[in-house]
Short mmCIF file of C-alpha atoms in Angstrom, two decimals:
data_model
loop_
_atom_site.label_atom_id
_atom_site.label_comp_id
_atom_site.label_asym_id
_atom_site.label_seq_id
_atom_site.Cartn_x
_atom_site.Cartn_y
_atom_site.Cartn_z
CA HIS A 1 42.73 -15.87 -3.33
CA ILE A 2 44.00 -14.53 -0.91
CA GLN A 3 47.14 -16.72 1.04
CA GLU A 4 46.06 -17.48 4.80
CA ALA A 5 48.42 -16.06 7.60
CA ALA A 6 50.37 -19.44 7.69
CA SER A 7 54.68 -20.35 6.26
CA GLN A 8 54.80 -21.57 3.22
CA ARG A 9 57.91 -23.55 2.19
CA LEU A 10 58.91 -23.57 -1.10
CA THR A 11 59.18 -26.81 -3.28
CA TRP A 12 60.23 -27.47 -6.89
CA ASN A 13 58.17 -29.61 -8.62
CA LYS A 14 61.54 -30.10 -10.88
CA PRO A 15 64.76 -28.39 -10.30
CA PRO A 16 65.09 -24.79 -10.99
CA LYS A 17 66.94 -24.33 -14.44
CA SER A 18 67.04 -20.44 -15.17
CA VAL A 19 68.13 -17.41 -13.09
CA LEU A 20 67.33 -13.82 -13.21
CA VAL A 21 70.10 -12.06 -11.28
CA ILE A 22 69.16 -8.38 -10.68
CA LYS A 23 72.07 -6.03 -10.15
CA LYS A 24 71.48 -2.69 -8.53
CA ILE A 25 72.74 -0.08 -11.24
CA ARG A 26 75.97 2.27 -11.05
CA ASP A 27 77.08 0.44 -7.59
CA ALA A 28 80.39 0.06 -8.10
CA SER A 29 81.22 -2.22 -4.51
CA LEU A 30 77.95 -5.04 -6.14
CA LEU A 31 80.52 -5.69 -9.53
CA GLN A 32 81.86 -8.58 -7.83
CA PRO A 33 79.58 -10.09 -5.66
CA PHE A 34 77.54 -9.83 -9.01
CA LYS A 35 80.83 -11.29 -10.82
CA GLU A 36 81.49 -14.51 -8.18
CA LEU A 37 77.48 -15.35 -7.86
CA CYS A 38 77.44 -14.96 -11.50
CA VAL A 39 80.37 -17.04 -12.17
CA TYR A 40 78.94 -19.41 -9.66
CA LEU A 41 75.60 -19.75 -10.93
CA THR A 42 77.06 -21.16 -14.29
CA GLU A 43 80.34 -23.05 -13.64
CA GLU A 44 79.11 -25.08 -10.98
CA ASN A 45 75.81 -24.93 -11.26
CA ASN A 46 74.78 -25.18 -14.63
CA MET A 47 72.53 -22.38 -14.79
CA ILE A 48 71.32 -20.30 -17.63
CA VAL A 49 71.57 -16.60 -15.85
CA TYR A 50 69.60 -14.25 -16.93
CA VAL A 51 70.62 -10.15 -16.97
CA GLU A 52 69.65 -7.22 -17.91
CA LYS A 53 71.56 -5.49 -20.96
CA LYS A 54 72.26 -2.07 -19.30
CA VAL A 55 73.74 -4.25 -16.45
CA LEU A 56 76.15 -5.75 -19.07
CA GLU A 57 77.35 -2.11 -20.30
CA ASP A 58 79.45 -0.92 -17.42
CA PRO A 59 81.92 -0.13 -18.49
CA ALA A 60 84.08 -2.34 -15.20
CA ILE A 61 82.58 -5.01 -17.14
CA ALA A 62 82.57 -4.81 -20.81
CA ASN A 63 85.90 -4.32 -20.35
CA ASP A 64 86.45 -7.49 -18.48
CA GLU A 65 88.28 -9.97 -20.44
CA ASN A 66 88.34 -12.48 -17.47
CA PHE A 67 84.26 -12.48 -17.54
CA GLY A 68 84.10 -12.41 -20.89
CA PRO A 69 83.82 -16.27 -21.37
CA VAL A 70 81.26 -15.96 -18.52
CA LYS A 71 79.05 -13.21 -20.14
CA LYS A 72 78.56 -14.88 -23.55
CA LYS A 73 76.32 -18.16 -21.86
CA PHE A 74 73.97 -14.84 -20.45
CA CYS A 75 70.27 -14.18 -21.77
CA THR A 76 69.83 -10.96 -22.64
CA PHE A 77 66.20 -9.20 -22.08
CA ARG A 78 65.59 -5.25 -21.96
CA GLU A 79 62.78 -3.28 -19.19
CA ASP A 80 59.52 -2.95 -21.64
CA TYR A 81 60.49 -4.53 -24.73
CA ASP A 82 61.45 -8.41 -24.00
CA ASP A 83 58.84 -10.76 -21.83
CA ILE A 84 60.91 -12.90 -19.75
CA SER A 85 58.08 -13.77 -17.22
CA ASN A 86 57.76 -17.62 -18.62
CA GLN A 87 61.37 -18.07 -18.43
CA ILE A 88 62.89 -17.05 -14.85
CA ASP A 89 63.04 -20.32 -12.76
CA PHE A 90 63.35 -17.36 -9.65
CA ILE A 91 65.29 -14.55 -8.83
CA ILE A 92 68.60 -13.65 -7.32
CA CYS A 93 68.57 -9.39 -5.95
CA LEU A 94 71.99 -8.08 -5.28
CA GLY A 95 71.29 -4.62 -3.27
CA GLY A 96 68.91 -2.58 -1.46
CA ASP A 97 64.78 -3.00 -0.96
CA GLY A 98 64.57 -1.01 -4.77
CA THR A 99 66.03 -4.31 -6.35
CA LEU A 100 63.39 -6.14 -5.13
CA LEU A 101 60.46 -3.57 -6.28
CA TYR A 102 62.04 -3.49 -9.69
CA ALA A 103 61.85 -7.04 -9.87
CA SER A 104 58.11 -7.47 -8.97
CA SER A 105 57.66 -4.55 -11.31
CA LEU A 106 59.14 -6.70 -14.31
CA PHE A 107 56.47 -9.65 -13.18
CA GLN A 108 52.95 -7.96 -14.05
CA GLY A 109 51.20 -11.98 -13.42
CA SER A 110 53.13 -14.70 -11.99
CA VAL A 111 56.65 -13.91 -10.48
CA PRO A 112 58.98 -16.74 -9.30
CA PRO A 113 60.29 -16.98 -6.23
CA VAL A 114 63.10 -13.99 -4.86
CA MET A 115 66.21 -14.48 -3.17
CA ALA A 116 67.86 -11.00 -1.96
CA PHE A 117 70.43 -10.40 -1.23
CA HIS A 118 71.45 -7.25 1.39
CA LEU A 119 74.73 -5.26 -0.03
CA GLY A 120 72.46 -1.86 0.03
CA SER A 121 71.65 1.12 2.23
CA LEU A 122 68.50 -0.18 4.36
CA GLY A 123 67.98 -3.40 3.34
CA PHE A 124 64.45 -4.72 5.22
CA LEU A 125 62.75 -6.16 2.25
CA THR A 126 66.66 -8.53 1.76
CA PRO A 127 67.19 -10.79 4.43
CA PHE A 128 70.31 -12.92 2.87
CA ASN A 129 74.15 -11.55 3.49
CA PHE A 130 76.63 -12.44 1.01
CA GLU A 131 79.74 -14.03 3.08
CA ASN A 132 77.93 -17.43 2.48
CA PHE A 133 76.32 -16.66 -0.93
CA GLN A 134 77.21 -20.38 -1.93
CA SER A 135 75.50 -22.69 0.32
CA GLN A 136 72.34 -20.60 0.81
CA VAL A 137 71.73 -20.38 -3.07
CA THR A 138 72.15 -24.39 -3.10
CA GLN A 139 69.74 -24.72 -0.43
CA VAL A 140 67.20 -22.50 -2.49
CA ILE A 141 68.32 -24.64 -5.67
CA GLU A 142 67.23 -28.01 -3.50
CA GLY A 143 63.90 -26.18 -2.24
CA ASN A 144 65.47 -25.96 0.79
CA ALA A 145 64.13 -23.22 2.53
CA ALA A 146 61.07 -20.86 3.76
CA LEU A 147 58.30 -18.58 2.15
CA VAL A 148 56.63 -15.38 2.44
CA LEU A 149 54.41 -14.51 0.05
CA ARG A 150 53.96 -11.12 -0.17
CA SER A 151 50.93 -9.92 -1.64
CA ARG A 152 50.13 -7.02 -4.54
CA LEU A 153 47.74 -4.46 -5.57
CA LYS A 154 46.64 -4.57 -8.47
CA VAL A 155 46.05 -0.77 -9.97
CA LYS A 156 43.73 -0.23 -12.68
CA VAL A 157 44.44 3.92 -13.82
CA VAL A 158 41.13 5.11 -16.21
CA LYS A 159 42.18 8.22 -18.21
CA GLU A 160 39.73 10.46 -20.70
CA HIS A 161 41.00 10.06 -23.66
CA ARG A 162 42.17 13.89 -24.17
CA GLU A 163 44.53 13.98 -26.54
CA LYS A 164 46.34 11.50 -29.89
CA THR A 165 49.54 9.24 -28.53
CA THR A 166 50.19 6.65 -30.54
CA VAL A 167 51.99 3.94 -28.89
CA GLN A 168 55.11 2.01 -30.26
CA ASN A 169 56.34 -1.02 -28.19
CA GLY A 170 54.85 0.36 -25.33
CA ILE A 171 56.37 3.79 -25.08
CA GLU A 172 54.48 6.89 -26.06
CA GLU A 173 54.92 9.78 -28.09
CA ASN A 174 55.68 12.15 -24.81
CA GLY A 175 58.16 9.46 -23.93
CA VAL A 176 56.18 7.67 -20.66
CA VAL A 177 56.38 3.87 -20.42
CA SER A 178 53.20 1.98 -19.38
CA ALA A 179 53.17 -1.81 -18.17
CA SER A 180 50.18 -2.34 -20.03
CA LEU A 181 48.06 -0.06 -22.36
CA GLU A 182 44.52 -0.78 -23.93
CA LYS A 183 42.46 1.54 -25.57
CA GLU A 184 39.08 1.88 -25.15
CA VAL A 185 36.16 4.80 -27.30
CA GLY A 186 37.58 8.13 -25.49
CA LYS A 187 39.25 6.54 -22.58
CA GLN A 188 42.65 5.19 -21.65
CA ILE A 189 43.08 2.04 -19.61
CA MET A 190 47.04 1.13 -17.75
CA GLN A 191 47.27 -1.47 -15.45
CA TYR A 192 49.95 -2.28 -12.56
CA GLN A 193 51.19 -4.57 -9.83
CA VAL A 194 52.06 -3.08 -7.30
CA LEU A 195 54.48 -4.44 -3.90
CA ASN A 196 55.21 -1.69 -1.80
CA GLU A 197 52.06 1.63 -2.41
CA VAL A 198 50.11 3.68 -4.48
CA VAL A 199 51.02 7.10 -3.30
CA VAL A 200 48.89 10.32 -4.39
CA ASP A 201 49.72 13.37 -4.04
CA ARG A 202 49.20 17.08 -4.75
CA GLY A 203 52.10 17.37 -7.26
CA PRO A 204 54.10 20.53 -7.96
CA SER A 205 49.93 22.37 -6.78
CA SER A 206 50.77 24.62 -3.96
CA TYR A 207 46.37 24.01 -2.58
CA LEU A 208 45.69 21.27 -0.76
CA SER A 209 45.20 17.88 -2.48
CA ASN A 210 40.94 17.08 -2.66
CA VAL A 211 40.17 13.57 -3.54
CA ASP A 212 37.39 11.12 -3.37
CA VAL A 213 38.01 7.64 -1.50
CA PHE A 214 34.88 4.77 -2.26
CA LEU A 215 35.27 1.30 -1.26
CA ASP A 216 33.22 -1.52 -2.74
CA GLY A 217 31.65 1.71 -4.48
CA HIS A 218 30.37 3.73 -1.77
CA LEU A 219 32.37 7.13 -0.54
CA ILE A 220 34.35 6.37 2.75
CA THR A 221 35.96 10.10 2.88
CA THR A 222 37.45 12.53 1.02
CA VAL A 223 40.91 13.48 1.46
CA GLN A 224 42.56 16.75 2.37
CA GLY A 225 46.08 17.46 2.40
CA ASP A 226 49.17 16.36 1.07
CA GLY A 227 47.66 13.98 -0.33
CA VAL A 228 46.82 9.06 0.41
CA ILE A 229 48.83 6.29 0.44
CA VAL A 230 47.15 3.03 -0.06
CA SER A 231 49.98 -0.10 0.80
CA THR A 232 49.77 -3.39 1.23
CA PRO A 233 51.32 -5.38 4.70
CA THR A 234 54.73 -5.02 2.69
CA GLY A 235 54.24 -1.63 1.91
CA SER A 236 53.49 -0.63 5.31
CA THR A 237 56.95 -0.01 7.07
CA ALA A 238 58.46 2.12 3.56
CA TYR A 239 56.39 5.56 2.63
CA ALA A 240 53.28 4.48 5.19
CA ALA A 241 55.64 4.61 8.05
CA ALA A 242 56.85 7.36 7.64
CA ALA A 243 53.70 9.34 7.15
CA GLY A 244 51.98 7.58 10.81
CA ALA A 245 50.76 4.49 10.23
CA SER A 246 51.30 1.15 11.99
CA MET A 247 53.32 -1.59 11.33
CA ILE A 248 51.56 -4.60 9.36
CA HIS A 249 53.39 -8.48 9.03
CA PRO A 250 53.50 -9.09 5.60
CA ASN A 251 51.18 -12.39 6.26
CA VAL A 252 48.22 -10.75 7.79
CA PRO A 253 45.59 -9.99 4.44
CA ALA A 254 45.10 -6.23 4.24
CA ILE A 255 45.60 -2.55 2.22
CA MET A 256 46.38 0.26 4.22
CA ILE A 257 44.76 3.23 4.11
CA THR A 258 47.34 6.49 4.85
CA PRO A 259 46.96 9.87 4.51
CA ILE A 260 49.36 12.31 4.03
CA CYS A 261 49.79 16.04 6.40
CA PRO A 262 45.55 15.16 6.41
CA HIS A 263 44.18 18.93 7.42
CA SER A 264 41.75 17.67 10.03
CA LEU A 265 43.32 16.32 13.50
CA SER A 266 40.36 13.03 13.12
CA PHE A 267 41.74 11.31 9.97
CA ARG A 268 43.74 8.59 11.29
CA PRO A 269 45.27 4.95 9.31
CA ILE A 270 43.07 2.89 8.48
CA VAL A 271 43.32 -1.09 7.58
CA VAL A 272 40.74 -2.38 5.90
CA PRO A 273 40.13 -6.08 4.47
CA ALA A 274 42.26 -7.86 1.47
CA GLY A 275 38.68 -8.70 -1.12
CA VAL A 276 37.13 -5.05 -1.19
CA GLU A 277 37.60 -1.77 -3.98
CA LEU A 278 38.93 0.55 -3.57
CA LYS A 279 38.56 3.98 -6.04
CA ILE A 280 40.10 7.25 -5.67
CA MET A 281 38.92 10.11 -8.08
CA LEU A 282 39.54 13.98 -7.25
CA SER A 283 36.87 15.79 -5.86
CA PRO A 284 34.23 17.40 -8.78
CA ASP A 285 34.80 20.35 -6.44
CA ALA A 286 38.71 19.80 -6.37
CA ARG A 287 41.17 23.22 -7.72
CA ASN A 288 44.12 21.51 -9.18
CA THR A 289 44.81 17.72 -10.17
CA ALA A 290 46.62 15.06 -8.03
CA TRP A 291 49.75 13.05 -8.95
CA VAL A 292 49.51 9.44 -8.95
CA SER A 293 53.26 6.47 -8.55
CA PHE A 294 53.33 3.03 -7.88
CA ASP A 295 56.42 2.26 -6.05
CA GLY A 296 57.38 5.34 -6.41
CA ARG A 297 57.45 4.57 -10.63
CA LYS A 298 55.45 5.78 -13.55
CA ARG A 299 54.65 8.62 -12.30
CA GLN A 300 51.93 10.61 -14.00
CA GLU A 301 49.14 13.68 -14.23
CA ILE A 302 45.10 12.61 -12.86
CA CYS A 303 42.67 15.01 -13.70
CA HIS A 304 39.19 15.50 -13.11
CA GLY A 305 37.04 12.21 -14.54
CA ASP A 306 39.83 9.99 -14.62
CA SER A 307 40.12 7.34 -12.11
CA ILE A 308 42.63 4.93 -9.69
CA SER A 309 41.01 1.62 -8.98
CA ILE A 310 42.59 -0.83 -6.39
CA THR A 311 42.83 -4.22 -5.14
CA THR A 312 44.97 -6.92 -3.45
CA SER A 313 46.47 -9.12 -7.06
CA CYS A 314 46.17 -12.50 -7.59
CA TYR A 315 49.83 -12.89 -8.21
CA PRO A 316 51.58 -12.20 -4.26
CA LEU A 317 55.77 -12.26 -4.15
CA PRO A 318 56.96 -15.39 -3.10
CA SER A 319 60.05 -13.85 -0.91
CA ILE A 320 62.45 -16.32 0.14
CA CYS A 321 63.28 -16.57 3.50
CA PHE A 322 66.62 -16.64 5.58
CA ARG A 323 65.34 -18.38 8.66
CA ASP A 324 60.80 -17.87 9.23
CA PRO A 325 58.62 -14.94 7.87
CA VAL A 326 58.21 -14.28 11.86
CA SER A 327 61.64 -14.25 12.56
CA ASP A 328 62.90 -12.26 8.89
CA TRP A 329 60.10 -9.37 10.04
CA PHE A 330 61.35 -8.95 13.40
CA GLU A 331 65.27 -8.85 12.92
CA SER A 332 64.33 -6.48 10.36
CA LEU A 333 62.16 -3.97 12.41
CA ALA A 334 65.16 -4.44 14.98
CA GLU A 335 68.12 -3.65 12.74
CA CYS A 336 67.11 -1.67 10.10
CA LEU A 337 63.85 0.53 11.65
CA HIS A 338 65.27 0.48 15.56
CA TRP A 339 62.48 -0.55 16.68
CA ASN A 340 61.35 0.34 20.31
CA VAL A 341 64.96 0.99 20.72
CA ARG A 342 65.38 2.83 23.88
CA LYS A 343 67.50 2.92 27.37
CA LYS A 344 66.16 0.13 29.73
CA GLN A 345 65.02 1.93 33.12
CA ASN A 346 66.89 1.28 36.11
CA ASN A 347 65.69 -0.92 38.96
CA PHE A 348 65.30 0.02 42.30
CA ALA A 349 68.34 -0.74 44.67
CA VAL A 350 67.49 -2.90 47.53
CA GLU A 351 68.86 -2.19 51.00
CA GLU A 352 70.48 -4.77 53.17
CA GLU A 353 68.70 -5.53 55.98
CA GLU A 354 71.48 -4.43 58.94
#
């Protein structure tokens, strides 16, 4: 079901009890906000706090004796090993836009509401400032907040099975971690939920990328250039914007197709309905293979006979707004991307009559 472009409100059927706190790794400036938030959640709100195990391995946290009693109350997990998808009521992100993308990757099905604090470098997707975090978190716990449902892409990668690989705990022999892995006779199928974009590029090859793009089974074009970006409206302000695409509000149900440095002056980015299915394959006469990544992760090679199927997921990411979906988006355009910033034109001087 594709959500209509309307403002959504956060409502709880019952008070939230568990919260996942995601902190940007290797950033010393986030240690103090992280500690303050966790103390507030555990002691003031009596909530169950989930934290990734590698966050607590930071020496500044591990060696802090004052933080020890709070740390003992945490529930920990490891990415790709522990499934916490049915145990989290809502998520709090501390960092930049990358923390929100990481939160999305942890939930391959339904995603809890996400509250993102701007403590990173860009912060286009993180509307909250940390100064008044107590009152803002309390409002969310009480269910007093607007939501924007950020659509995600459901991506299926089908590869011809060329060599034997054993899969243990979701990790192959070559070290590649798979989000969801199934085995068929002669084929390897992987599925991903993507918040920003799927990028198909030429990788290390010096030749042009040469891939065919199908829409609902019909060949619509062949991309000859550095590659192609298939993005959500949320991803339209990321890599796609840098490649010359329009910026689309996240409430608009759509998929964007943006070429990367196409070898054609007439190849403009296009927007297609959210309900279609795209399929990308190497052209039969392509000189080289292609490479694909999903929100900048899980990068892998695509060879002849492999395919990438993309459609809008039925599991969007509910992002909690600071004000409302429209105000937050235009404020991010102005503050982060300096959209339409220029010196104003002078008006005509009015001569006084004698």
